[in-house]
Structures are given as structure tokens and as C-alpha cells.
PDB file of C-alpha atoms (C1' of nucleotides) in Angstrom:
ATOM      1  CA  MET Z   1      60.088 117.575  74.133  1.00 32.00           C
ATOM      2  CA  GLU Z   2      58.341 121.446  74.871  1.00 32.00           C
ATOM      3  CA  LYS Z   3      61.323 123.578  73.551  1.00 34.00           C
ATOM      4  CA  LYS Z   4      61.428 127.158  74.718  1.00 38.00           C
ATOM      5  CA  HIS Z   5      63.869 130.252  72.893  1.00 44.00           C
ATOM      6  CA  LEU Z   6      63.991 127.537  69.516  1.00 48.00           C
ATOM      7  CA  PHE Z   7      64.615 130.716  67.738  1.00 53.00           C
ATOM      8  CA  GLY Z   8      68.134 131.851  68.822  1.00 71.00           C
ATOM      9  CA  LYS Z   9      70.742 133.110  66.163  1.00 85.00           C
ATOM     10  CA  CYS Z  10      72.176 130.927  64.358  1.00 92.00           C
ATOM     11  CA  PRO Z  11      70.174 128.778  61.591  1.00 95.00           C
ATOM     12  CA  TYR Z  12      72.191 125.773  61.736  1.00 94.00           C
ATOM     13  CA  VAL Z  13      72.139 125.354  66.041  1.00 93.00           C
ATOM     14  CA  THR Z  14      68.444 126.389  65.289  1.00 93.00           C
ATOM     15  CA  SER Z  15      67.741 123.739  62.449  1.00 94.00           C
ATOM     16  CA  GLN Z  16      69.814 121.073  64.092  1.00 93.00           C
ATOM     17  CA  LYS Z  17      67.376 121.801  67.025  1.00 91.00           C
ATOM     18  CA  VAL Z  18      64.437 121.708  65.237  1.00 91.00           C
ATOM     19  CA  LEU Z  19      65.178 118.309  63.103  1.00 91.00           C
ATOM     20  CA  THR Z  20      66.291 116.442  66.994  1.00 89.00           C
ATOM     21  CA  GLY Z  21      63.510 113.993  66.758  1.00 90.00           C
ATOM     22  CA  LYS Z  22      65.030 110.609  65.671  1.00 92.00           C
ATOM     23  CA  TRP Z  23      62.191 110.873  63.127  1.00 94.00           C
ATOM     24  CA  SER Z  24      61.908 114.477  62.288  1.00 95.00           C
ATOM     25  CA  MET Z  25      63.426 114.406  59.111  1.00 95.00           C
ATOM     26  CA  TYR Z  26      61.190 111.373  57.024  1.00 95.00           C
ATOM     27  CA  ILE Z  27      57.689 112.331  59.278  1.00 97.00           C
ATOM     28  CA  ILE Z  28      58.040 115.570  57.081  1.00 97.00           C
ATOM     29  CA  TYR Z  29      59.092 114.284  53.856  1.00 97.00           C
ATOM     30  CA  LEU Z  30      56.119 111.760  53.794  1.00 97.00           C
ATOM     31  CA  LEU Z  31      53.881 114.850  54.945  1.00 98.00           C
ATOM     32  CA  GLU Z  32      55.718 116.937  51.993  1.00 97.00           C
ATOM     33  CA  GLN Z  33      55.072 113.971  49.767  1.00 97.00           C
ATOM     34  CA  ALA Z  34      51.488 113.018  51.117  1.00 97.00           C
ATOM     35  CA  GLY Z  35      50.213 116.660  50.949  1.00 98.00           C
ATOM     36  CA  THR Z  36      47.640 115.522  53.730  1.00 98.00           C
ATOM     37  CA  ILE Z  37      47.910 112.542  55.999  1.00 98.00           C
ATOM     38  CA  ARG Z  38      45.598 110.643  58.650  1.00 98.00           C
ATOM     39  CA  PHE Z  39      47.443 109.495  61.968  1.00 97.00           C
ATOM     40  CA  ASN Z  40      47.425 105.536  61.278  1.00 96.00           C
ATOM     41  CA  GLU Z  41      48.459 106.254  57.706  1.00 97.00           C
ATOM     42  CA  LEU Z  42      51.611 108.282  58.938  1.00 97.00           C
ATOM     43  CA  GLN Z  43      53.009 105.590  60.796  1.00 96.00           C
ATOM     44  CA  ARG Z  44      51.870 103.068  58.069  1.00 95.00           C
ATOM     45  CA  GLN Z  45      54.406 104.424  55.878  1.00 95.00           C
ATOM     46  CA  MET Z  46      57.362 105.246  58.135  1.00 94.00           C
ATOM     47  CA  PRO Z  47      60.215 103.014  57.909  1.00 91.00           C
ATOM     48  CA  GLU Z  48      61.121 101.468  61.051  1.00 89.00           C
ATOM     49  CA  GLU Z  49      58.775 100.262  63.338  1.00 87.00           C
ATOM     50  CA  MET Z  50      57.996 102.705  65.842  1.00 91.00           C
ATOM     51  CA  THR Z  51      54.937 102.997  68.628  1.00 93.00           C
ATOM     52  CA  HIS Z  52      51.943 105.555  68.069  1.00 95.00           C
ATOM     53  CA  THR Z  53      53.483 106.831  71.062  1.00 96.00           C
ATOM     54  CA  THR Z  54      56.359 108.186  69.729  1.00 96.00           C
ATOM     55  CA  LEU Z  55      54.936 109.078  66.416  1.00 97.00           C
ATOM     56  CA  SER Z  56      52.106 110.927  68.636  1.00 97.00           C
ATOM     57  CA  ARG Z  57      55.375 112.721  70.577  1.00 97.00           C
ATOM     58  CA  GLN Z  58      57.063 113.475  67.666  1.00 97.00           C
ATOM     59  CA  LEU Z  59      54.188 115.487  65.695  1.00 97.00           C
ATOM     60  CA  LYS Z  60      53.225 117.251  68.896  1.00 97.00           C
ATOM     61  CA  ALA Z  61      56.699 118.912  69.290  1.00 96.00           C
ATOM     62  CA  LEU Z  62      56.603 119.560  65.454  1.00 97.00           C
ATOM     63  CA  GLU Z  63      53.565 120.797  65.608  1.00 97.00           C
ATOM     64  CA  ASN Z  64      54.751 123.504  68.479  1.00 95.00           C
ATOM     65  CA  GLU Z  65      57.911 124.104  66.724  1.00 95.00           C
ATOM     66  CA  GLY Z  66      54.931 125.639  64.257  1.00 96.00           C
ATOM     67  CA  LEU Z  67      56.401 122.962  61.160  1.00 97.00           C
ATOM     68  CA  ILE Z  68      53.454 121.144  60.958  1.00 98.00           C
ATOM     69  CA  VAL Z  69      49.303 121.717  61.331  1.00 98.00           C
ATOM     70  CA  ARG Z  70      46.613 119.097  62.976  1.00 98.00           C
ATOM     71  CA  THR Z  71      43.149 119.657  61.607  1.00 97.00           C
ATOM     72  CA  GLU Z  72      40.555 117.483  63.970  1.00 96.00           C
ATOM     73  CA  TYR Z  73      37.830 117.023  63.075  1.00 95.00           C
ATOM     74  CA  ALA Z  74      34.632 116.485  65.052  1.00 92.00           C
ATOM     75  CA  GLN Z  75      33.284 112.616  64.716  1.00 92.00           C
ATOM     76  CA  ILE Z  76      33.849 109.225  66.248  1.00 88.00           C
ATOM     77  CA  PRO Z  77      35.888 107.264  65.379  1.00 91.00           C
ATOM     78  CA  PRO Z  78      37.923 110.563  65.101  1.00 94.00           C
ATOM     79  CA  LYS Z  79      39.868 111.605  62.491  1.00 96.00           C
ATOM     80  CA  VAL Z  80      42.912 113.364  62.411  1.00 97.00           C
ATOM     81  CA  GLU Z  81      45.064 115.266  59.903  1.00 98.00           C
ATOM     82  CA  TYR Z  82      48.295 116.721  59.431  1.00 98.00           C
ATOM     83  CA  SER Z  83      50.087 118.764  56.782  1.00 98.00           C
ATOM     84  CA  LEU Z  84      52.889 120.909  56.439  1.00 98.00           C
ATOM     85  CA  SER Z  85      52.415 124.955  57.447  1.00 98.00           C
ATOM     86  CA  GLU Z  86      54.446 127.790  55.472  1.00 97.00           C
ATOM     87  CA  ILE Z  87      57.176 127.424  57.297  1.00 97.00           C
ATOM     88  CA  GLY Z  88      57.119 123.623  57.187  1.00 98.00           C
ATOM     89  CA  ALA Z  89      56.470 123.500  53.695  1.00 98.00           C
ATOM     90  CA  LYS Z  90      59.536 125.903  52.621  1.00 98.00           C
ATOM     91  CA  PHE Z  91      61.840 122.875  53.858  1.00 98.00           C
ATOM     92  CA  SER Z  92      61.532 121.716  50.768  1.00 98.00           C
ATOM     93  CA  PRO Z  93      65.247 122.577  49.573  1.00 98.00           C
ATOM     94  CA  VAL Z  94      66.717 121.375  52.512  1.00 97.00           C
ATOM     95  CA  LEU Z  95      64.716 117.669  51.454  1.00 97.00           C
ATOM     96  CA  LYS Z  96      65.892 118.173  48.458  1.00 97.00           C
ATOM     97  CA  ALA Z  97      69.406 118.701  49.241  1.00 98.00           C
ATOM     98  CA  LEU Z  98      69.730 116.262  52.121  1.00 96.00           C
ATOM     99  CA  GLU Z  99      67.999 113.795  49.523  1.00 97.00           C
ATOM    100  CA  GLU Z 100      70.973 113.619  47.082  1.00 97.00           C
ATOM    101  CA  TRP Z 101      73.448 113.438  49.528  1.00 97.00           C
ATOM    102  CA  GLY Z 102      72.068 110.596  51.837  1.00 96.00           C
ATOM    103  CA  ASP Z 103      72.327 108.687  48.706  1.00 96.00           C
ATOM    104  CA  GLN Z 104      75.825 109.796  47.485  1.00 96.00           C
ATOM    105  CA  TYR Z 105      76.553 109.163  50.883  1.00 95.00           C
ATOM    106  CA  ILE Z 106      74.815 105.299  51.074  1.00 94.00           C
ATOM    107  CA  ALA Z 107      76.480 104.802  47.897  1.00 94.00           C
ATOM    108  CA  TYR Z 108      80.080 105.540  49.075  1.00 93.00           C
ATOM    109  CA  MET Z 109      79.629 103.497  52.268  1.00 90.00           C
ATOM    110  CA  LYS Z 110      78.908 100.836  51.031  1.00 89.00           C
ATOM    111  CA  GLN Z 111      81.734 100.826  47.997  1.00 87.00           C
ATOM    112  CA  LYS Z 112      84.250 100.808  51.051  1.00 77.00           C
TER     113      LYS Z 112
ATOM    114  CA  MET Y   1      78.757 107.262  69.368  1.00 32.00           C
ATOM    115  CA  GLU Y   2      79.733 104.095  67.887  1.00 32.00           C
ATOM    116  CA  LYS Y   3      76.838 103.292  65.133  1.00 35.00           C
ATOM    117  CA  LYS Y   4      76.888 100.434  62.739  1.00 38.00           C
ATOM    118  CA  HIS Y   5      75.466  99.961  59.423  1.00 44.00           C
ATOM    119  CA  LEU Y   6      74.281 103.693  59.047  1.00 49.00           C
ATOM    120  CA  PHE Y   7      73.615 103.245  56.044  1.00 53.00           C
ATOM    121  CA  GLY Y   8      70.604 102.278  55.256  1.00 71.00           C
ATOM    122  CA  LYS Y   9      68.434 102.403  52.191  1.00 84.00           C
ATOM    123  CA  CYS Y  10      66.728 105.714  53.391  1.00 92.00           C
ATOM    124  CA  PRO Y  11      68.565 108.874  52.362  1.00 95.00           C
ATOM    125  CA  TYR Y  12      66.685 110.471  54.970  1.00 94.00           C
ATOM    126  CA  VAL Y  13      66.610 108.556  57.800  1.00 93.00           C
ATOM    127  CA  THR Y  14      70.632 107.385  56.817  1.00 93.00           C
ATOM    128  CA  SER Y  15      70.921 112.027  56.813  1.00 94.00           C
ATOM    129  CA  GLN Y  16      69.291 111.918  60.647  1.00 93.00           C
ATOM    130  CA  LYS Y  17      71.493 109.608  61.884  1.00 91.00           C
ATOM    131  CA  VAL Y  18      74.761 110.931  61.234  1.00 91.00           C
ATOM    132  CA  LEU Y  19      73.501 114.308  62.297  1.00 91.00           C
ATOM    133  CA  THR Y  20      72.532 113.208  65.458  1.00 89.00           C
ATOM    134  CA  GLY Y  21      75.215 114.567  67.827  1.00 91.00           C
ATOM    135  CA  LYS Y  22      73.765 118.357  69.203  1.00 92.00           C
ATOM    136  CA  TRP Y  23      76.731 120.216  67.148  1.00 94.00           C
ATOM    137  CA  SER Y  24      77.320 118.088  64.159  1.00 95.00           C
ATOM    138  CA  MET Y  25      76.133 120.722  61.558  1.00 95.00           C
ATOM    139  CA  TYR Y  26      77.579 123.399  63.066  1.00 96.00           C
ATOM    140  CA  ILE Y  27      81.143 121.750  63.588  1.00 97.00           C
ATOM    141  CA  ILE Y  28      80.681 120.440  59.226  1.00 97.00           C
ATOM    142  CA  TYR Y  29      79.901 124.532  58.999  1.00 97.00           C
ATOM    143  CA  LEU Y  30      82.752 125.542  60.637  1.00 97.00           C
ATOM    144  CA  LEU Y  31      85.169 123.117  58.077  1.00 98.00           C
ATOM    145  CA  GLU Y  32      83.917 124.215  55.747  1.00 98.00           C
ATOM    146  CA  GLN Y  33      84.360 127.616  56.236  1.00 97.00           C
ATOM    147  CA  ALA Y  34      88.206 127.017  57.700  1.00 97.00           C
ATOM    148  CA  GLY Y  35      89.448 124.321  55.250  1.00 98.00           C
ATOM    149  CA  THR Y  36      92.115 123.232  58.377  1.00 98.00           C
ATOM    150  CA  ILE Y  37      91.333 124.234  61.860  1.00 98.00           C
ATOM    151  CA  ARG Y  38      93.222 122.444  64.483  1.00 98.00           C
ATOM    152  CA  PHE Y  39      91.714 121.105  67.996  1.00 97.00           C
ATOM    153  CA  ASN Y  40      90.976 124.475  70.505  1.00 97.00           C
ATOM    154  CA  GLU Y  41      90.617 126.855  67.573  1.00 97.00           C
ATOM    155  CA  LEU Y  42      87.391 124.366  66.470  1.00 97.00           C
ATOM    156  CA  GLN Y  43      86.322 124.210  70.139  1.00 97.00           C
ATOM    157  CA  ARG Y  44      86.801 128.107  70.676  1.00 96.00           C
ATOM    158  CA  GLN Y  45      84.974 129.147  67.777  1.00 95.00           C
ATOM    159  CA  MET Y  46      81.505 126.877  68.687  1.00 94.00           C
ATOM    160  CA  PRO Y  47      78.432 129.019  68.788  1.00 91.00           C
ATOM    161  CA  GLU Y  48      77.829 127.930  72.447  1.00 90.00           C
ATOM    162  CA  GLU Y  49      80.320 126.663  75.357  1.00 88.00           C
ATOM    163  CA  MET Y  50      80.649 122.683  75.150  1.00 92.00           C
ATOM    164  CA  THR Y  51      83.584 121.208  77.176  1.00 94.00           C
ATOM    165  CA  HIS Y  52      86.630 119.280  75.249  1.00 95.00           C
ATOM    166  CA  THR Y  53      85.538 116.013  76.164  1.00 96.00           C
ATOM    167  CA  THR Y  54      82.182 116.506  74.190  1.00 96.00           C
ATOM    168  CA  LEU Y  55      83.841 118.021  70.970  1.00 97.00           C
ATOM    169  CA  SER Y  56      86.496 115.117  71.285  1.00 97.00           C
ATOM    170  CA  ARG Y  57      83.056 112.190  70.918  1.00 97.00           C
ATOM    171  CA  GLN Y  58      81.750 114.515  68.269  1.00 97.00           C
ATOM    172  CA  LEU Y  59      85.053 114.258  66.290  1.00 97.00           C
ATOM    173  CA  LYS Y  60      85.579 110.987  66.662  1.00 97.00           C
ATOM    174  CA  ALA Y  61      82.052 110.030  65.911  1.00 96.00           C
ATOM    175  CA  LEU Y  62      82.001 112.650  62.640  1.00 97.00           C
ATOM    176  CA  GLU Y  63      85.335 111.147  61.953  1.00 97.00           C
ATOM    177  CA  ASN Y  64      84.015 107.279  61.853  1.00 95.00           C
ATOM    178  CA  GLU Y  65      81.313 108.260  60.011  1.00 95.00           C
ATOM    179  CA  GLY Y  66      83.767 109.448  57.519  1.00 96.00           C
ATOM    180  CA  LEU Y  67      82.629 112.824  56.924  1.00 97.00           C
ATOM    181  CA  ILE Y  68      86.123 114.348  58.460  1.00 98.00           C
ATOM    182  CA  VAL Y  69      90.045 113.785  58.552  1.00 98.00           C
ATOM    183  CA  ARG Y  70      91.898 114.197  61.698  1.00 98.00           C
ATOM    184  CA  THR Y  71      95.333 114.280  60.927  1.00 97.00           C
ATOM    185  CA  GLU Y  72      97.729 113.865  63.420  1.00 96.00           C
ATOM    186  CA  TYR Y  73     101.549 115.461  63.877  1.00 95.00           C
ATOM    187  CA  ALA Y  74     104.004 113.943  65.571  1.00 91.00           C
ATOM    188  CA  GLN Y  75     105.126 116.810  67.942  1.00 92.00           C
ATOM    189  CA  ILE Y  76     104.975 117.466  71.345  1.00 88.00           C
ATOM    190  CA  PRO Y  77     102.826 119.496  72.212  1.00 91.00           C
ATOM    191  CA  PRO Y  78     100.609 117.698  70.028  1.00 93.00           C
ATOM    192  CA  LYS Y  79      98.766 119.135  67.179  1.00 96.00           C
ATOM    193  CA  VAL Y  80      95.452 117.444  65.653  1.00 97.00           C
ATOM    194  CA  GLU Y  81      94.219 118.790  62.756  1.00 98.00           C
ATOM    195  CA  TYR Y  82      90.605 118.425  61.014  1.00 98.00           C
ATOM    196  CA  SER Y  83      89.514 118.834  57.385  1.00 98.00           C
ATOM    197  CA  LEU Y  84      86.416 118.132  55.888  1.00 98.00           C
ATOM    198  CA  SER Y  85      86.784 115.087  53.890  1.00 98.00           C
ATOM    199  CA  GLU Y  86      85.473 114.211  49.720  1.00 97.00           C
ATOM    200  CA  ILE Y  87      81.632 112.487  51.256  1.00 97.00           C
ATOM    201  CA  GLY Y  88      82.120 115.672  53.838  1.00 98.00           C
ATOM    202  CA  ALA Y  89      82.653 118.566  51.436  1.00 98.00           C
ATOM    203  CA  LYS Y  90      80.157 117.717  48.917  1.00 98.00           C
ATOM    204  CA  PHE Y  91      77.643 117.923  52.234  1.00 98.00           C
ATOM    205  CA  SER Y  92      77.933 121.686  51.336  1.00 98.00           C
ATOM    206  CA  PRO Y  93      74.395 121.942  49.683  1.00 98.00           C
ATOM    207  CA  VAL Y  94      72.496 120.672  52.557  1.00 97.00           C
ATOM    208  CA  LEU Y  95      74.562 123.603  55.068  1.00 97.00           C
ATOM    209  CA  LYS Y  96      73.435 126.368  52.620  1.00 97.00           C
ATOM    210  CA  ALA Y  97      69.904 125.034  51.569  1.00 98.00           C
ATOM    211  CA  LEU Y  98      69.341 124.918  55.865  1.00 96.00           C
ATOM    212  CA  GLU Y  99      71.512 128.289  56.371  1.00 97.00           C
ATOM    213  CA  GLU Y 100      68.845 129.912  54.263  1.00 97.00           C
ATOM    214  CA  TRP Y 101      65.527 127.566  55.952  1.00 97.00           C
ATOM    215  CA  GLY Y 102      66.761 128.425  59.303  1.00 96.00           C
ATOM    216  CA  ASP Y 103      67.247 132.052  58.261  1.00 96.00           C
ATOM    217  CA  GLN Y 104      64.027 132.145  57.498  1.00 96.00           C
ATOM    218  CA  TYR Y 105      62.902 130.243  60.769  1.00 95.00           C
ATOM    219  CA  ILE Y 106      64.028 132.638  62.940  1.00 94.00           C
ATOM    220  CA  ALA Y 107      62.253 135.471  61.186  1.00 94.00           C
ATOM    221  CA  TYR Y 108      58.748 133.839  61.133  1.00 93.00           C
ATOM    222  CA  MET Y 109      59.052 132.641  64.622  1.00 91.00           C
ATOM    223  CA  LYS Y 110      60.287 136.262  66.074  1.00 89.00           C
ATOM    224  CA  GLN Y 111      57.350 138.132  64.406  1.00 88.00           C
ATOM    225  CA  LYS Y 112      54.765 135.439  65.502  1.00 77.00           C
TER     226      LYS Y 112
ATOM    227  C1'  DC W   1      98.167 120.527  73.291  1.00 54.43           C
ATOM    228  C1'  DA W   2      94.735 116.811  72.268  1.00 54.43           C
ATOM    229  C1'  DG W   3      92.994 113.432  74.056  1.00 54.43           C
ATOM    230  C1'  DA W   4      90.942 108.922  77.638  1.00 54.43           C
ATOM    231  C1'  DA W   5      88.580 107.549  81.368  1.00 54.43           C
ATOM    232  C1'  DT W   6      85.131 108.100  84.437  1.00 54.43           C
ATOM    233  C1'  DC W   7      80.866 109.097  86.438  1.00 54.43           C
ATOM    234  C1'  DC W   8      76.647 111.355  86.633  1.00 54.43           C
ATOM    235  C1'  DC W   9      72.456 113.453  85.116  1.00 54.43           C
ATOM    236  C1'  DT W  10      68.628 114.303  82.077  1.00 54.43           C
ATOM    237  C1'  DA W  11      66.582 113.952  78.006  1.00 54.43           C
ATOM    238  C1'  DT W  12      64.295 110.677  74.250  1.00 54.43           C
ATOM    239  C1'  DT W  13      62.175 106.697  73.511  1.00 54.43           C
ATOM    240  C1'  DG W  14      59.743 102.630  74.100  1.00 54.43           C
ATOM    241  C1'  DA W  15      56.885  99.157  76.206  1.00 54.43           C
ATOM    242  C1'  DT W  16      52.230  98.958  78.037  1.00 54.43           C
ATOM    243  C1'  DA W  17      47.588  99.980  79.907  1.00 54.43           C
ATOM    244  C1'  DC W  18      43.671 103.007  79.771  1.00 54.43           C
ATOM    245  C1'  DT W  19      39.595 106.653  77.419  1.00 54.43           C
ATOM    246  C1'  DG W  20      36.581 109.345  74.325  1.00 54.43           C
TER     247       DG W  20
ATOM    248  C1'  DC L   1      40.447 106.405  65.417  1.00 54.43           C
ATOM    249  C1'  DA L   2      43.402 109.125  68.033  1.00 54.43           C
ATOM    250  C1'  DG L   3      45.681 109.962  71.414  1.00 54.43           C
ATOM    251  C1'  DT L   4      47.064 110.024  77.180  1.00 54.43           C
ATOM    252  C1'  DA L   5      49.429 108.647  81.362  1.00 54.43           C
ATOM    253  C1'  DT L   6      53.014 106.010  83.377  1.00 54.43           C
ATOM    254  C1'  DC L   7      56.862 103.390  83.703  1.00 54.43           C
ATOM    255  C1'  DA L   8      61.267 100.847  82.120  1.00 54.43           C
ATOM    256  C1'  DA L   9      65.496 101.842  79.654  1.00 54.43           C
ATOM    257  C1'  DT L  10      68.764 104.228  77.579  1.00 54.43           C
ATOM    258  C1'  DA L  11      71.698 107.178  75.268  1.00 54.43           C
ATOM    259  C1'  DG L  12      74.005 111.296  75.029  1.00 54.43           C
ATOM    260  C1'  DG L  13      75.875 115.493  77.250  1.00 54.43           C
ATOM    261  C1'  DG L  14      78.336 117.729  80.733  1.00 54.43           C
ATOM    262  C1'  DA L  15      82.019 117.703  84.241  1.00 54.43           C
ATOM    263  C1'  DT L  16      86.457 116.238  86.528  1.00 54.43           C
ATOM    264  C1'  DT L  17      90.404 113.851  86.735  1.00 54.43           C
ATOM    265  C1'  DC L  18      94.411 111.997  84.178  1.00 54.43           C
ATOM    266  C1'  DT L  19      98.291 111.438  80.263  1.00 54.43           C
ATOM    267  C1'  DG L  20     102.369 111.775  76.434  1.00 54.43           C
TER     268       DG L  20
END
DNA sequence: CAGAATCCCTATTGATACTG
DNA sequence: CAGTATCAATAGGGATTCTG
């Protein structure tokens, strides 16, 4: 993923780029719910199947973008925890609005 | 684009799929601002260059997803207007939250 | 003016195997 | 456990050309 100059001038274009990853919104949501969560547990809680390769890449992308924090414990077997960064935590209102709209949208599409 | 079963159970996954298009957020934003807008005018107001082919595809995708309404006037030269649908208009709070967060994010990244 | 039809090209994803 | 490396498959965007 490796993006540069993500911070342009337009908040919409910027947000869109940050949220490019296919699972980014749900990852942020899970981190917000869990507070802190380990890699494998995160993978298990994803709504659809995904390989750890994919999850790993998305996490790294979000980390590079500054949204999440990765904490590695020097032990064997390895233990790595993820949580939201400060700016990542501020994404919360967006998630809230998104959840409400998403539910309305789902309901609306079902009735058709 | 042509997506099926966009309405799953999870509002986040659903939203993410709807917003997949590289320009979807900005298009919705422009339609919200303009109310009603013609194809070429829409293209001119996009923040970055994009061909009409690409814009056309994104608009069709958003139309298929029910977010926007396309009105065609039977005249020559053709005149087509786009506006938000009812469910599309309800996306407004998300845009608002997104704009705020995007600005914060841009400011945060600049200072680093 | 507002597309549709093509082709090309790249980014992203998925699958698999290997590692400390 | 939590990755990395590699390759194959795909989707999405961009450019060009043609149309009523």
C-alpha cells in the first residue's frame, strides 16, 4: 500500500485514500470496540474470511497512516497488540454516523 | 462496478463497499452542495483531473447503488442532471463527520 | 453533451509456503 | 504467534475512439 502525501488539502479526498483498504473501516471499528487486541483475535472477529497476509498488510497500511498503534512484546511465542492512535480514536464520530447510515441503507435496500 | 448483495448485515462492510470508488465521497459531496448538477459541470468541479469515462462509471455505480438520481432530458444536445436520492441525502451526517476528521488528520500529519 | 466500447496498466487481493 | 516473501488472479482506473 505504501502511500505518500496522503495529506492533501481536501478532507474528502484524504479520507477516501485512508479508507481505501477493503477492510479498513471494520478494523477501526473492532479496535474501537476492543481497545486493545491481538493479531489472531482480530482476524477471528472479522466479518468475512480473510488470510492473515491480507490482514497484516491492511494493519501495516493503517499503521503507516498513523491511525493505529502496534505494540510488540519481546517474547516467544510472539505477542503483538493493536490499538487506535490518538488521531485514530478521533475517527469515532465518523464510525457512528457511518453505522447509522449503513443500517438505514440496508433497511432501505431490503424493502425494494 | 456492478455489485450485487451490497446490503449485507454489517453497516460498516456495506458502507465500505458503497464507498469503494475512488471519487465516490467527493461526488456525493458535490451533489450535496450543488443540489442538481450536469455531467460536465460535475467533472469540472472535481478536485483532480479525471476522464469522463471514469466519472461516468462512478456515477453509474452510485446510481445502481441507489445513492444518486439521474435525470435525462430528451433533447439535442443531450442534457443529463444528477442529484442525490433520498437515501443518498441521508449520507450528509457522514460527510460532515468525515470532513471534520479529515481536516484534523491533515493538520495532524502536517505537524509531524 | 453525455455517454458506450475497447484496450491497457497498475494496485490490491488471495493463496501458498517459509521463518524466528 | 505473528509475521514475511512470492506468485497468481482480479478489479479498478485511465486513455482513446466512436456515437446519437
